[in-house]
Amino acid sequence: MKKTTSDILYNGLYQVIILILPFMTQPYLYRVMHEEAMGINVLINSIPSLLSVVIMFGMNQFGVRTMAQAKREDRAQTFGRLWMVQLVVGMIVIALYTLIVVFFLDYKFYYLLEIPYLLGFTIDISWCFIGLGDIKKVILRNTLIKLLIVSSVFLLIHSPKDLWIYLLINSITYLANIIFWIDLPHLLGHMPKAHEYSWVKHYFVQALIITLPTIATQLYISFDQQLVGRLSNVIQLNYYAYPQSLARAIIAVAGSVSSVLMPEMARMLSNSKDGHHNAVRLLKTSLDYTLVLSTYLCVAFMINADKFTHWFWATTGTTMGWNMFWGSLIIIFVSYGGVLANQYTLSRGLFKIYSIPYYVGAVISVTLNVALIPHFGSLGATFVIVFTEGTVLFLRTFLIRHELPLRQVVAGEWTTVVSGLVTLFIGVMVPVNTSSLFVDLVIQTIMLTLVFLISLKVTRNRVMSDLVVRVRNH
């Protein structure tokens, strides 16, 4: 348990780094490259982002779970069989991508710069390290990649003409995934031998079952950006995509615990007689803390949305502010649903229940986006993503009603919802207006934080009570 706590802290620290880095680079990029180049950047990245999920082929879920449950003496062979699936899929995807770009797509040069990015995911075996509990190396690798990107941006990007350099920076740094292979023999006991890299149909089928809903997810996380850019324009794509990117970074922070606890729960469910009972208790704790954190972050973004977009991206209109205000709701929907999906449903191997919400979400997203984007632009896309993620969360909860004691799991969470609503109401009704947008943001954030904490205390929220006890004990 001590190691699990350490992994959670490491992962939490990394997610904070992920959150901070866009605050360093996006304002600079938006000012030096301008709106059109930044919109093209989003348009180009959306397809490789979707394909990277295909290349990983469920390894971040199925691979982690399989390695976590593998016997020590079988680890090398298990890894070899899993990665063979990833390698074959990756090579096919890269070949098809190259052919389609050359013969069918605009911006061919820009799209071809993304090939190293796809190769980086083909050699990404971080799932093996996560499954075997070696989170620290994954976090160090990810941090290295992010820092290389940030430092390169400030050194090399100075005008819209440097867009190709920016795309190449983001692409080529993912080849750093090769460093995992250096530590692989130590992790597995020995480097897998040639015969251990074998094709196993069972692994392919199981990984495919996991991958299909993940691809469906990308239809309303990445492909929706293609729809906004092509059914509207790249300026509207900016207004939609960049608030979404910050919201997704926030979600990564709020949901960071799940990536650490999923293999822990898989081991718990398979090894202990009271495994399910203990897993439910752990799930309850994770959900409570995730809801408090995601609600606070969501409300903070909503209250600060208009002023933040003017200060951060130097926008002159209100469209991006409204996109950020309403789009912030996905922070709660995705973070809470992610705990149910990744930490519990997958750890129990409930692949059908895991998949259905994603399929429904993909159909809703594509259908509504095609209908609304031509008329409402980025605001229509924001409405669609909020409605889609809300529907996915509802289905995720509804479908496990017979697997979990839901009343026990959600008990007391009304206090977090009430605290969030009270904070949002006061934040909206009592605006702060000084001569500086930055000062306004600081004051508003301090005020909403105090209101939220007081509300949690008054409603006797479980998480707040835990924190008070911990402070008193120290």
CSV table of C-alpha atoms in Angstrom, one decimal:
chain,number,residue,atom,x,y,z
A,1,MET,CA,0.0,0.0,0.0
A,2,LYS,CA,2.9,2.3,0.7
A,3,LYS,CA,4.1,1.8,-2.9
A,4,THR,CA,0.6,2.5,-4.2
A,5,THR,CA,0.5,5.8,-2.3
A,6,SER,CA,3.9,6.7,-3.6
A,7,ASP,CA,2.8,6.0,-7.2
A,8,ILE,CA,-0.3,8.1,-6.7
A,9,LEU,CA,1.8,11.0,-5.5
A,10,TYR,CA,4.2,10.6,-8.4
A,11,ASN,CA,1.3,10.5,-10.9
A,12,GLY,CA,-0.4,13.4,-9.3
A,13,LEU,CA,2.8,15.5,-9.5
A,14,TYR,CA,3.1,14.6,-13.2
A,15,GLN,CA,-0.5,15.6,-13.9
A,16,VAL,CA,0.2,18.9,-12.2
A,17,ILE,CA,3.1,19.4,-14.6
A,18,ILE,CA,0.9,18.5,-17.6
A,19,LEU,CA,-1.5,21.2,-16.3
A,20,ILE,CA,1.1,23.9,-15.9
A,21,LEU,CA,2.9,23.4,-19.2
A,22,PRO,CA,0.0,24.6,-21.5
A,23,PHE,CA,-0.2,27.7,-19.3
A,24,MET,CA,3.4,28.4,-20.3
A,25,THR,CA,3.2,27.6,-24.0
A,26,GLN,CA,-0.3,28.3,-25.3
A,27,PRO,CA,-0.4,32.1,-24.7
A,28,TYR,CA,3.0,32.4,-26.4
A,29,LEU,CA,2.1,30.2,-29.4
A,30,TYR,CA,-1.3,31.9,-29.8
A,31,ARG,CA,0.5,35.3,-30.0
A,32,VAL,CA,3.4,34.4,-32.3
A,33,MET,CA,1.6,31.9,-34.7
A,34,HIS,CA,-1.9,33.6,-34.7
A,35,GLU,CA,-5.3,32.1,-34.9
A,36,GLU,CA,-5.2,30.5,-38.4
A,37,ALA,CA,-1.9,28.6,-37.9
A,38,MET,CA,-3.1,27.4,-34.5
A,39,GLY,CA,-6.3,26.2,-36.0
A,40,ILE,CA,-4.4,24.3,-38.7
A,41,ASN,CA,-2.3,22.7,-35.9
A,42,VAL,CA,-5.5,21.4,-34.2
A,43,LEU,CA,-6.8,20.1,-37.5
A,44,ILE,CA,-3.6,18.3,-38.3
A,45,ASN,CA,-3.2,16.8,-34.9
A,46,SER,CA,-6.7,15.4,-34.6
A,47,ILE,CA,-6.2,12.5,-37.0
A,48,PRO,CA,-2.9,11.2,-35.5
A,49,SER,CA,-4.4,11.5,-32.1
A,50,LEU,CA,-7.2,9.2,-33.2
A,51,LEU,CA,-4.7,6.8,-34.8
A,52,SER,CA,-2.5,6.7,-31.7
A,53,VAL,CA,-5.4,5.1,-29.9
A,54,VAL,CA,-5.7,2.5,-32.6
A,55,ILE,CA,-2.0,1.7,-32.4
A,56,MET,CA,-2.0,1.3,-28.6
A,57,PHE,CA,-4.8,-1.2,-29.3
A,58,GLY,CA,-6.2,-1.3,-25.8
A,59,MET,CA,-2.8,-1.9,-24.1
A,60,ASN,CA,-3.3,1.0,-21.7
A,61,GLN,CA,-6.3,-1.0,-20.4
A,62,PHE,CA,-6.1,-4.7,-21.4
A,63,GLY,CA,-2.3,-4.7,-21.4
A,64,VAL,CA,-2.0,-3.2,-18.0
A,65,ARG,CA,-4.6,-5.6,-16.6
A,66,THR,CA,-3.0,-8.7,-18.2
A,67,MET,CA,0.5,-7.8,-17.0
A,68,ALA,CA,-0.8,-7.1,-13.5
A,69,GLN,CA,-2.2,-10.6,-13.3
A,70,ALA,CA,0.6,-12.4,-15.0
A,71,LYS,CA,2.8,-14.8,-12.9
A,72,ARG,CA,6.4,-13.7,-12.5
A,73,GLU,CA,7.8,-16.5,-14.6
A,74,ASP,CA,5.3,-15.8,-17.4
A,75,ARG,CA,5.9,-12.0,-17.7
A,76,ALA,CA,8.4,-12.0,-20.6
A,77,GLN,CA,6.2,-14.3,-22.7
A,78,THR,CA,3.0,-12.4,-21.8
A,79,PHE,CA,4.7,-9.1,-22.8
A,80,GLY,CA,6.0,-10.5,-26.1
A,81,ARG,CA,2.6,-11.7,-27.1
A,82,LEU,CA,0.9,-8.4,-26.2
A,83,TRP,CA,3.4,-6.2,-28.0
A,84,MET,CA,3.3,-8.3,-31.1
A,85,VAL,CA,-0.4,-7.3,-31.4
A,86,GLN,CA,0.6,-3.7,-30.9
A,87,LEU,CA,3.4,-3.9,-33.4
A,88,VAL,CA,1.4,-5.4,-36.2
A,89,VAL,CA,-1.5,-3.0,-35.8
A,90,GLY,CA,1.0,0.0,-35.6
A,91,MET,CA,2.7,-1.0,-38.9
A,92,ILE,CA,-0.7,-1.4,-40.7
A,93,VAL,CA,-2.0,1.9,-39.4
A,94,ILE,CA,1.2,3.8,-40.4
A,95,ALA,CA,1.2,2.3,-43.9
A,96,LEU,CA,-2.5,3.2,-44.5
A,97,TYR,CA,-2.1,6.7,-43.0
A,98,THR,CA,0.8,7.4,-45.4
A,99,LEU,CA,-1.2,6.2,-48.4
A,100,ILE,CA,-4.3,8.2,-47.5
A,101,VAL,CA,-2.3,11.4,-46.8
A,102,VAL,CA,-0.4,11.2,-50.1
A,103,PHE,CA,-3.5,10.5,-52.3
A,104,PHE,CA,-6.4,12.1,-50.6
A,105,LEU,CA,-5.7,14.8,-48.0
A,106,ASP,CA,-4.8,18.5,-48.1
A,107,TYR,CA,-1.8,19.8,-46.0
A,108,LYS,CA,0.1,16.7,-47.1
A,109,PHE,CA,3.5,17.9,-45.8
A,110,TYR,CA,2.1,18.7,-42.4
A,111,TYR,CA,0.4,15.4,-42.1
A,112,LEU,CA,3.5,13.5,-43.1
A,113,LEU,CA,5.4,15.2,-40.3
A,114,GLU,CA,3.2,13.2,-37.9
A,115,ILE,CA,4.7,9.8,-38.9
A,116,PRO,CA,7.4,9.9,-36.1
A,117,TYR,CA,4.5,10.5,-33.6
A,118,LEU,CA,2.8,7.3,-34.8
A,119,LEU,CA,6.1,5.4,-34.7
A,120,GLY,CA,6.6,6.6,-31.1
A,121,PHE,CA,3.3,5.0,-30.1
A,122,THR,CA,4.2,1.8,-31.8
A,123,ILE,CA,7.2,1.4,-29.6
A,124,ASP,CA,5.4,2.7,-26.5
A,125,ILE,CA,5.4,-0.1,-23.9
A,126,SER,CA,4.6,2.1,-20.8
A,127,TRP,CA,1.6,-0.1,-20.2
A,128,CYS,CA,3.9,-3.0,-19.2
A,129,PHE,CA,5.6,-0.8,-16.6
A,130,ILE,CA,2.2,0.4,-15.3
A,131,GLY,CA,0.8,-3.1,-15.1
A,132,LEU,CA,3.9,-4.3,-13.1
A,133,GLY,CA,3.6,-1.2,-10.7
A,134,ASP,CA,6.7,0.7,-12.0
A,135,ILE,CA,4.9,4.0,-12.4
A,136,LYS,CA,7.9,6.1,-11.6
A,137,LYS,CA,9.7,5.3,-14.9
A,138,VAL,CA,6.6,6.1,-16.9
A,139,ILE,CA,6.2,9.5,-15.2
A,140,LEU,CA,9.9,10.4,-15.7
A,141,ARG,CA,9.7,9.5,-19.4
A,142,ASN,CA,6.5,11.5,-19.9
A,143,THR,CA,8.0,14.5,-18.0
A,144,LEU,CA,11.1,14.4,-20.2
A,145,ILE,CA,9.0,14.5,-23.4
A,146,LYS,CA,6.9,17.4,-22.2
A,147,LEU,CA,9.9,19.4,-21.1
A,148,LEU,CA,11.6,18.8,-24.4
A,149,ILE,CA,8.6,20.1,-26.3
A,150,VAL,CA,8.3,23.2,-24.1
A,151,SER,CA,11.9,24.2,-24.3
A,152,SER,CA,11.9,23.6,-28.1
A,153,VAL,CA,8.9,25.8,-28.6
A,154,PHE,CA,10.4,28.8,-27.0
A,155,LEU,CA,13.7,28.3,-28.8
A,156,LEU,CA,12.4,27.6,-32.3
A,157,ILE,CA,8.9,28.9,-32.8
A,158,HIS,CA,8.7,32.7,-33.6
A,159,SER,CA,6.1,33.1,-36.4
A,160,PRO,CA,3.2,31.4,-38.3
A,161,LYS,CA,5.8,30.1,-40.8
A,162,ASP,CA,7.3,28.0,-38.1
A,163,LEU,CA,4.1,25.8,-37.9
A,164,TRP,CA,5.9,22.9,-39.6
A,165,ILE,CA,8.7,23.1,-36.9
A,166,TYR,CA,6.1,23.0,-34.1
A,167,LEU,CA,4.4,20.0,-35.6
A,168,LEU,CA,7.7,18.2,-36.0
A,169,ILE,CA,8.7,19.0,-32.4
A,170,ASN,CA,5.5,17.5,-31.1
A,171,SER,CA,5.9,14.5,-33.4
A,172,ILE,CA,9.6,13.5,-33.1
A,173,THR,CA,9.8,13.8,-29.3
A,174,TYR,CA,7.6,10.7,-28.9
A,175,LEU,CA,10.4,8.6,-30.2
A,176,ALA,CA,11.8,9.0,-26.7
A,177,ASN,CA,9.5,6.0,-25.9
A,178,ILE,CA,12.5,3.8,-27.0
A,179,ILE,CA,14.0,4.4,-23.5
A,180,PHE,CA,11.5,1.9,-22.0
A,181,TRP,CA,13.2,-0.9,-23.8
A,182,ILE,CA,16.5,-0.3,-22.0
A,183,ASP,CA,14.9,-1.2,-18.6
A,184,LEU,CA,12.7,-4.0,-20.0
A,185,PRO,CA,15.1,-6.9,-19.1
A,186,HIS,CA,15.3,-5.7,-15.5
A,187,LEU,CA,11.5,-5.4,-15.3
A,188,LEU,CA,10.7,-8.8,-16.8
A,189,GLY,CA,13.7,-10.8,-15.5
A,190,HIS,CA,15.1,-11.1,-19.0
A,191,MET,CA,14.7,-9.7,-22.5
A,192,PRO,CA,11.9,-11.7,-24.3
A,193,LYS,CA,13.4,-14.2,-26.7
A,194,ALA,CA,12.4,-14.3,-30.4
A,195,HIS,CA,9.9,-17.2,-29.9
A,196,GLU,CA,8.2,-15.3,-27.1
A,197,TYR,CA,7.1,-12.5,-29.6
A,198,SER,CA,4.3,-14.7,-30.9
A,199,TRP,CA,0.9,-13.9,-32.3
A,200,VAL,CA,-2.0,-14.9,-30.0
A,201,LYS,CA,-5.4,-14.6,-31.4
A,202,HIS,CA,-7.0,-14.5,-28.0
A,203,TYR,CA,-5.0,-11.4,-27.0
A,204,PHE,CA,-5.9,-9.7,-30.3
A,205,VAL,CA,-9.6,-10.4,-29.8
A,206,GLN,CA,-9.6,-9.2,-26.2
A,207,ALA,CA,-7.6,-6.1,-27.1
A,208,LEU,CA,-9.9,-5.4,-30.0
A,209,ILE,CA,-13.0,-5.5,-27.7
A,210,ILE,CA,-11.3,-2.8,-25.5
A,211,THR,CA,-10.0,-0.8,-28.5
A,212,LEU,CA,-13.3,-0.4,-30.3
A,213,PRO,CA,-15.0,1.7,-27.6
A,214,THR,CA,-11.8,3.7,-27.1
A,215,ILE,CA,-11.9,4.5,-30.8
A,216,ALA,CA,-15.5,5.5,-30.4
A,217,THR,CA,-14.4,7.9,-27.6
A,218,GLN,CA,-11.9,9.5,-30.0
A,219,LEU,CA,-14.8,10.2,-32.4
A,220,TYR,CA,-16.0,12.8,-29.9
A,221,ILE,CA,-12.6,13.8,-28.5
A,222,SER,CA,-10.5,14.2,-31.6
A,223,PHE,CA,-12.7,13.6,-34.7
A,224,ASP,CA,-15.1,16.3,-33.5
A,225,GLN,CA,-12.3,18.8,-34.1
A,226,GLN,CA,-12.1,17.6,-37.7
A,227,LEU,CA,-15.9,18.3,-38.0
A,228,VAL,CA,-15.6,21.8,-36.5
A,229,GLY,CA,-12.7,22.7,-38.8
A,230,ARG,CA,-14.3,21.4,-42.0
A,231,LEU,CA,-18.0,22.2,-41.3
A,232,SER,CA,-17.1,25.7,-40.0
A,233,ASN,CA,-13.6,27.1,-40.2
A,234,VAL,CA,-10.2,27.0,-38.4
A,235,ILE,CA,-11.0,30.1,-36.3
A,236,GLN,CA,-14.1,28.5,-34.9
A,237,LEU,CA,-12.0,25.4,-34.3
A,238,ASN,CA,-9.7,27.5,-32.2
A,239,TYR,CA,-12.6,28.7,-30.1
A,240,TYR,CA,-13.7,25.2,-29.5
A,241,ALA,CA,-10.4,23.2,-29.3
A,242,TYR,CA,-8.2,25.2,-26.9
A,243,PRO,CA,-10.7,25.5,-24.0
A,244,GLN,CA,-11.3,21.8,-24.5
A,245,SER,CA,-7.6,21.1,-24.3
A,246,LEU,CA,-7.3,22.8,-20.9
A,247,ALA,CA,-10.4,21.0,-19.7
A,248,ARG,CA,-8.9,17.7,-20.8
A,249,ALA,CA,-5.6,18.6,-18.9
A,250,ILE,CA,-7.7,19.3,-15.8
A,251,ILE,CA,-9.5,15.9,-16.3
A,252,ALA,CA,-6.1,14.2,-16.4
A,253,VAL,CA,-5.3,15.7,-13.0
A,254,ALA,CA,-8.7,14.9,-11.5
A,255,GLY,CA,-8.6,11.3,-12.8
A,256,SER,CA,-4.9,10.6,-12.2
A,257,VAL,CA,-5.6,8.2,-9.3
A,258,SER,CA,-7.4,5.7,-11.5
A,259,SER,CA,-4.4,4.9,-13.7
A,260,VAL,CA,-2.5,3.8,-10.6
A,261,LEU,CA,-5.4,2.0,-8.8
A,262,MET,CA,-6.7,0.0,-11.8
A,263,PRO,CA,-3.9,-2.6,-11.6
A,264,GLU,CA,-4.1,-2.6,-7.8
A,265,MET,CA,-7.8,-3.3,-8.0
A,266,ALA,CA,-7.3,-6.0,-10.6
A,267,ARG,CA,-4.8,-7.8,-8.2
A,268,MET,CA,-7.2,-7.2,-5.3
A,269,LEU,CA,-10.2,-8.8,-7.2
A,270,SER,CA,-8.2,-11.8,-8.3
A,271,ASN,CA,-6.2,-12.6,-5.1
A,272,SER,CA,-8.4,-11.9,-2.1
A,273,LYS,CA,-11.4,-13.8,-0.8
A,274,ASP,CA,-12.9,-10.4,0.2
A,275,GLY,CA,-11.5,-8.8,-2.9
A,276,HIS,CA,-14.8,-7.4,-4.2
A,277,HIS,CA,-15.8,-5.9,-0.8
A,278,ASN,CA,-12.4,-4.2,-0.5
A,279,ALA,CA,-12.5,-3.0,-4.1
A,280,VAL,CA,-15.9,-1.4,-3.5
A,281,ARG,CA,-14.5,0.4,-0.5
A,282,LEU,CA,-11.5,1.6,-2.5
A,283,LEU,CA,-13.8,2.7,-5.3
A,284,LYS,CA,-16.0,4.7,-2.9
A,285,THR,CA,-13.0,6.6,-1.6
A,286,SER,CA,-11.7,7.3,-5.2
A,287,LEU,CA,-15.1,8.5,-6.4
A,288,ASP,CA,-15.5,10.8,-3.4
A,289,TYR,CA,-12.1,12.4,-3.8
A,290,THR,CA,-12.4,12.6,-7.6
A,291,LEU,CA,-15.8,14.3,-7.4
A,292,VAL,CA,-14.6,16.9,-4.9
A,293,LEU,CA,-11.6,17.8,-6.9
A,294,SER,CA,-13.3,17.8,-10.3
A,295,THR,CA,-16.2,19.9,-9.0
A,296,TYR,CA,-13.9,22.5,-7.6
A,297,LEU,CA,-11.9,22.7,-10.8
A,298,CYS,CA,-15.0,22.8,-12.9
A,299,VAL,CA,-16.5,25.6,-10.9
A,300,ALA,CA,-13.2,27.5,-10.9
A,301,PHE,CA,-13.1,27.3,-14.7
A,302,MET,CA,-16.7,28.4,-15.1
A,303,ILE,CA,-16.4,31.4,-12.8
A,304,ASN,CA,-13.2,32.6,-14.4
A,305,ALA,CA,-14.0,31.6,-18.0
A,306,ASP,CA,-14.7,35.0,-19.7
A,307,LYS,CA,-11.8,36.9,-18.1
A,308,PHE,CA,-9.4,33.9,-18.4
A,309,THR,CA,-9.9,33.6,-22.2
A,310,HIS,CA,-9.3,37.3,-22.6
A,311,TRP,CA,-6.2,37.2,-20.5
A,312,PHE,CA,-4.8,33.9,-21.6
A,313,TRP,CA,-5.4,33.8,-25.3
A,314,ALA,CA,-5.9,37.6,-25.8
A,315,THR,CA,-9.3,37.1,-27.5
A,316,THR,CA,-11.5,40.1,-28.1
A,317,GLY,CA,-14.9,38.4,-28.3
A,318,THR,CA,-17.0,36.3,-25.9
A,319,THR,CA,-17.4,33.1,-27.9
A,320,MET,CA,-14.3,31.4,-26.5
A,321,GLY,CA,-15.4,32.4,-23.0
A,322,TRP,CA,-18.8,30.8,-23.4
A,323,ASN,CA,-17.2,27.7,-24.8
A,324,MET,CA,-15.0,27.4,-21.7
A,325,PHE,CA,-17.9,28.1,-19.4
A,326,TRP,CA,-20.2,25.4,-20.6
A,327,GLY,CA,-17.4,23.0,-21.7
A,328,SER,CA,-16.0,23.0,-18.2
A,329,LEU,CA,-18.9,20.6,-17.2
A,330,ILE,CA,-17.1,17.7,-18.8
A,331,ILE,CA,-14.4,17.9,-16.1
A,332,ILE,CA,-17.0,16.4,-13.7
A,333,PHE,CA,-18.6,14.0,-16.2
A,334,VAL,CA,-15.4,12.5,-17.6
A,335,SER,CA,-13.4,12.4,-14.3
A,336,TYR,CA,-16.2,10.7,-12.3
A,337,GLY,CA,-17.1,8.3,-15.2
A,338,GLY,CA,-13.5,7.5,-15.7
A,339,VAL,CA,-13.2,6.1,-12.2
A,340,LEU,CA,-16.2,3.9,-12.8
A,341,ALA,CA,-14.9,2.7,-16.2
A,342,ASN,CA,-11.1,2.4,-15.7
A,343,GLN,CA,-10.8,1.6,-12.1
A,344,TYR,CA,-13.8,-0.8,-11.6
A,345,THR,CA,-15.4,-2.0,-14.8
A,346,LEU,CA,-12.1,-2.8,-16.6
A,347,SER,CA,-10.5,-4.3,-13.5
A,348,ARG,CA,-13.4,-6.7,-13.3
A,349,GLY,CA,-13.2,-7.5,-17.0
A,350,LEU,CA,-16.7,-6.2,-17.7
A,351,PHE,CA,-15.8,-5.3,-21.3
A,352,LYS,CA,-19.4,-5.1,-22.6
A,353,ILE,CA,-20.5,-2.7,-19.9
A,354,TYR,CA,-17.3,-0.7,-20.5
A,355,SER,CA,-17.9,-0.5,-24.2
A,356,ILE,CA,-21.6,0.4,-24.6
A,357,PRO,CA,-21.5,4.0,-23.3
A,358,TYR,CA,-18.7,4.8,-25.8
A,359,TYR,CA,-20.6,3.5,-28.8
A,360,VAL,CA,-23.7,5.5,-27.8
A,361,GLY,CA,-21.5,8.6,-27.2
A,362,ALA,CA,-19.9,8.3,-30.7
A,363,VAL,CA,-23.3,8.1,-32.5
A,364,ILE,CA,-24.7,11.0,-30.5
A,365,SER,CA,-21.6,13.1,-31.1
A,366,VAL,CA,-21.2,12.6,-34.8
A,367,THR,CA,-25.0,13.0,-35.5
A,368,LEU,CA,-25.4,16.2,-33.4
A,369,ASN,CA,-22.2,17.8,-34.6
A,370,VAL,CA,-23.1,17.4,-38.3
A,371,ALA,CA,-26.5,18.9,-37.5
A,372,LEU,CA,-25.4,21.8,-35.2
A,373,ILE,CA,-21.9,22.9,-36.2
A,374,PRO,CA,-23.0,24.5,-39.6
A,375,HIS,CA,-25.5,26.7,-37.8
A,376,PHE,CA,-23.9,27.4,-34.4
A,377,GLY,CA,-20.2,26.8,-35.0
A,378,SER,CA,-18.0,26.2,-31.9
A,379,LEU,CA,-20.8,26.8,-29.5
A,380,GLY,CA,-22.8,24.0,-31.1
A,381,ALA,CA,-19.8,21.6,-30.8
A,382,THR,CA,-19.5,22.6,-27.1
A,383,PHE,CA,-23.1,21.8,-26.5
A,384,VAL,CA,-22.7,18.4,-28.2
A,385,ILE,CA,-19.6,17.4,-26.2
A,386,VAL,CA,-21.2,18.3,-22.9
A,387,PHE,CA,-24.4,16.4,-23.8
A,388,THR,CA,-22.4,13.5,-25.0
A,389,GLU,CA,-20.2,13.2,-21.9
A,390,GLY,CA,-23.2,13.6,-19.7
A,391,THR,CA,-25.0,10.7,-21.5
A,392,VAL,CA,-21.9,8.5,-21.3
A,393,LEU,CA,-21.7,9.1,-17.5
A,394,PHE,CA,-25.4,8.3,-17.1
A,395,LEU,CA,-25.0,5.0,-19.0
A,396,ARG,CA,-21.8,4.1,-17.2
A,397,THR,CA,-23.6,4.4,-13.9
A,398,PHE,CA,-26.8,2.8,-15.0
A,399,LEU,CA,-25.2,-0.3,-16.5
A,400,ILE,CA,-23.3,-1.2,-13.4
A,401,ARG,CA,-26.4,-0.8,-11.1
A,402,HIS,CA,-26.5,-4.6,-10.6
A,403,GLU,CA,-22.7,-5.0,-10.1
A,404,LEU,CA,-22.3,-2.4,-7.4
A,405,PRO,CA,-24.2,-1.3,-4.2
A,406,LEU,CA,-24.7,2.1,-5.8
A,407,ARG,CA,-26.5,3.7,-2.8
A,408,GLN,CA,-23.5,2.9,-0.7
A,409,VAL,CA,-21.0,4.1,-3.3
A,410,VAL,CA,-22.7,7.5,-3.9
A,411,ALA,CA,-23.8,8.1,-0.2
A,412,GLY,CA,-22.9,11.6,0.9
A,413,GLU,CA,-21.9,12.9,-2.5
A,414,TRP,CA,-24.8,15.3,-2.5
A,415,THR,CA,-22.7,17.5,-0.2
A,416,THR,CA,-20.1,18.0,-3.0
A,417,VAL,CA,-22.8,18.9,-5.6
A,418,VAL,CA,-24.5,21.4,-3.2
A,419,SER,CA,-21.1,23.0,-2.4
A,420,GLY,CA,-20.3,23.3,-6.1
A,421,LEU,CA,-23.6,25.0,-6.9
A,422,VAL,CA,-23.3,27.4,-4.0
A,423,THR,CA,-19.8,28.4,-5.0
A,424,LEU,CA,-20.9,28.8,-8.7
A,425,PHE,CA,-23.9,31.0,-7.7
A,426,ILE,CA,-21.8,33.3,-5.4
A,427,GLY,CA,-19.0,33.5,-8.0
A,428,VAL,CA,-21.3,34.5,-10.8
A,429,MET,CA,-23.4,36.9,-8.7
A,430,VAL,CA,-20.4,38.6,-7.0
A,431,PRO,CA,-18.0,39.5,-9.8
A,432,VAL,CA,-14.6,41.0,-9.2
A,433,ASN,CA,-13.6,44.0,-11.4
A,434,THR,CA,-10.3,45.8,-10.9
A,435,SER,CA,-8.0,47.4,-13.5
A,436,SER,CA,-6.1,44.1,-14.1
A,437,LEU,CA,-7.6,40.8,-15.5
A,438,PHE,CA,-4.9,38.8,-13.8
A,439,VAL,CA,-5.7,40.4,-10.4
A,440,ASP,CA,-9.4,39.7,-11.0
A,441,LEU,CA,-8.6,36.0,-11.7
A,442,VAL,CA,-6.5,35.7,-8.5
A,443,ILE,CA,-9.1,37.3,-6.3
A,444,GLN,CA,-12.0,35.3,-7.8
A,445,THR,CA,-10.0,32.1,-7.4
A,446,ILE,CA,-9.2,32.8,-3.7
A,447,MET,CA,-12.8,33.7,-3.1
A,448,LEU,CA,-14.3,30.7,-4.8
A,449,THR,CA,-11.8,28.4,-3.0
A,450,LEU,CA,-12.8,29.7,0.4
A,451,VAL,CA,-16.6,29.5,-0.4
A,452,PHE,CA,-16.1,25.9,-1.6
A,453,LEU,CA,-14.2,24.8,1.5
A,454,ILE,CA,-16.6,26.4,3.8
A,455,SER,CA,-19.5,24.8,2.0
A,456,LEU,CA,-17.9,21.4,2.3
A,457,LYS,CA,-17.3,21.9,6.0
A,458,VAL,CA,-20.9,23.1,6.6
A,459,THR,CA,-22.4,20.1,4.7
A,460,ARG,CA,-20.0,17.7,6.6
A,461,ASN,CA,-18.5,16.4,3.4
A,462,ARG,CA,-16.6,13.1,3.9
A,463,VAL,CA,-13.4,14.3,2.1
A,464,MET,CA,-13.3,17.6,4.1
A,465,SER,CA,-13.7,15.6,7.3
A,466,ASP,CA,-10.8,13.3,6.3
A,467,LEU,CA,-8.6,16.3,5.5
A,468,VAL,CA,-9.4,17.9,8.9
A,469,VAL,CA,-8.5,14.7,10.7
A,470,ARG,CA,-5.2,14.4,8.9
A,471,VAL,CA,-4.3,18.0,9.6
A,472,ARG,CA,-5.1,17.5,13.3
A,473,ASN,CA,-3.1,14.3,13.5
A,474,HIS,CA,0.0,16.0,12.1
